[in-house]
């Protein structure tokens, strides 16, 4: 370690007769060098000793020189270093080093206090209640998340937090004990609030929303899912005053009407995401207005809004496209026909995730229209679209070769021809074929043994220059009654990334020796459903593979190319968490994607609902 240079101390002439401080920073004090040897003799202080030290005053050591280098770092550098610490305990230790370190770390420690257990919450509230705190802790708190204490949160537990008027993100998910009294106290004077999540807080009424509209005009994200006591008029007031809203989740608010959604469409034209799942009173006009005015709209979720029909999309302005739209969920919008789908694809050519589950009127015409999305399409759910045939699926695969997830459950007209074509998708992770009763073992063999061409990048290839198709993670084959044990063994051995396999109702797997690897049936299932339930997940898949490979007559690991085990796919997408988990594909990590990164807030922070 390099030594720290210090300045020699000596007596110097004082023309005015006053002794100078040794801590002076004047350049005249540093004239040591060749003349330093004679400097002693020229001093005017005859009390100097033979060691060349003047007075005791001259022996004082500069506090600046003795200060450790870490304490001389600029405040912005210290804050940058402290911000890299992920542990609150580490930040607390930094606060205990010195007052200067405390001043530069306290903000980071209190930015998002960890209210994860009751003892921590009580300690935080006690500190905030101090009459003369060393720091103004309440001003440091920017994020409050009480979701992990939801069962015990009530108006009393949040009262000490009323003093935190600079909170930017407030999360109170499933705090059913919280009423307007507690929430109004938190919202009053909270002019900096950017995001509020009160989903599942069933006692909250219009009174809280009126206070929100009055005090939180900078709001960008609002989640009131399940808050059925909030009136339509209150939400209109929010739309009139909070015009910067970007993310809006109104799931299961069946009391909301067209007028509230129209007000958001007209006033909040920067909306990126809106979720109206189960808002059954919403009709066509709000949907048309949301698309027409929301030029930045990225996600539109209208699941179970069964009043929506073709006119919601056919009435869109001509010659206008919506390049930002990536996710569209129209689950159970049963009135839609092929005409609506054709219009949607024409005006939103960069759609990535499409959910048309239970849109039972759709035919091959709709699938041919979807094929126009080409490489942009990654996620497609067409479950219960029973009119779809092999011809449209073959066309879809030819045009959209980047599909990661596809669900064709209950598409009863599909045969092995469709699945064998789907097996050629190089990035396919998950496939749903529940109740596609026409498919046979040939489909399963195709999914298990597809071989990609030699020029596939980022993979190690075997001696023959080909790679077994091992990218599948979740396969749903329940009630595909023609399947046998042999094909599933091959699938298990050739798809080492497989983490979920459903075979409910498949007779070959209703065996006592396999029950130990099967998941427990959901408690709401009937006795018959329990008797045919057969789903393997996680360790159950691994155990099933090992067990079947030890059975006589069913092959073994010799069928599997060991050279490919564990070879990571460099183009893996963010993991999807379920059949309906379209939102997990928001952040695409594909190396050759189209530059569609996750949008952030204007201030550069994470999305408002991130905590």
CSV table of C-alpha atoms in Angstrom, one decimal, residues 115-116 144-151 153 171-175 197 611:
chain,number,residue,atom,x,y,z
A,115,UNK,CA,-41.7,-4.3,7.5
A,116,UNK,CA,-41.6,-8.1,7.1
A,144,UNK,CA,-43.7,1.1,2.2
A,145,UNK,CA,-44.8,-2.5,1.8
A,146,UNK,CA,-47.0,-4.1,4.4
A,147,UNK,CA,-48.1,-7.0,2.3
A,148,UNK,CA,-46.2,-9.6,4.4
A,149,UNK,CA,-48.1,-8.3,7.5
A,150,UNK,CA,-51.5,-8.3,5.7
A,151,UNK,CA,-53.2,-10.5,8.3
A,153,UNK,CA,-52.6,-4.8,9.5
A,171,UNK,CA,-48.2,-1.5,-1.1
A,172,UNK,CA,-51.0,-2.7,1.1
A,173,UNK,CA,-52.0,-5.9,-0.7
A,174,UNK,CA,-54.7,-8.0,1.0
A,175,UNK,CA,-54.8,-5.9,4.1
A,197,UNK,CA,-51.5,-1.1,-4.5
A,611,UNK,CA,-41.5,-3.1,-4.6
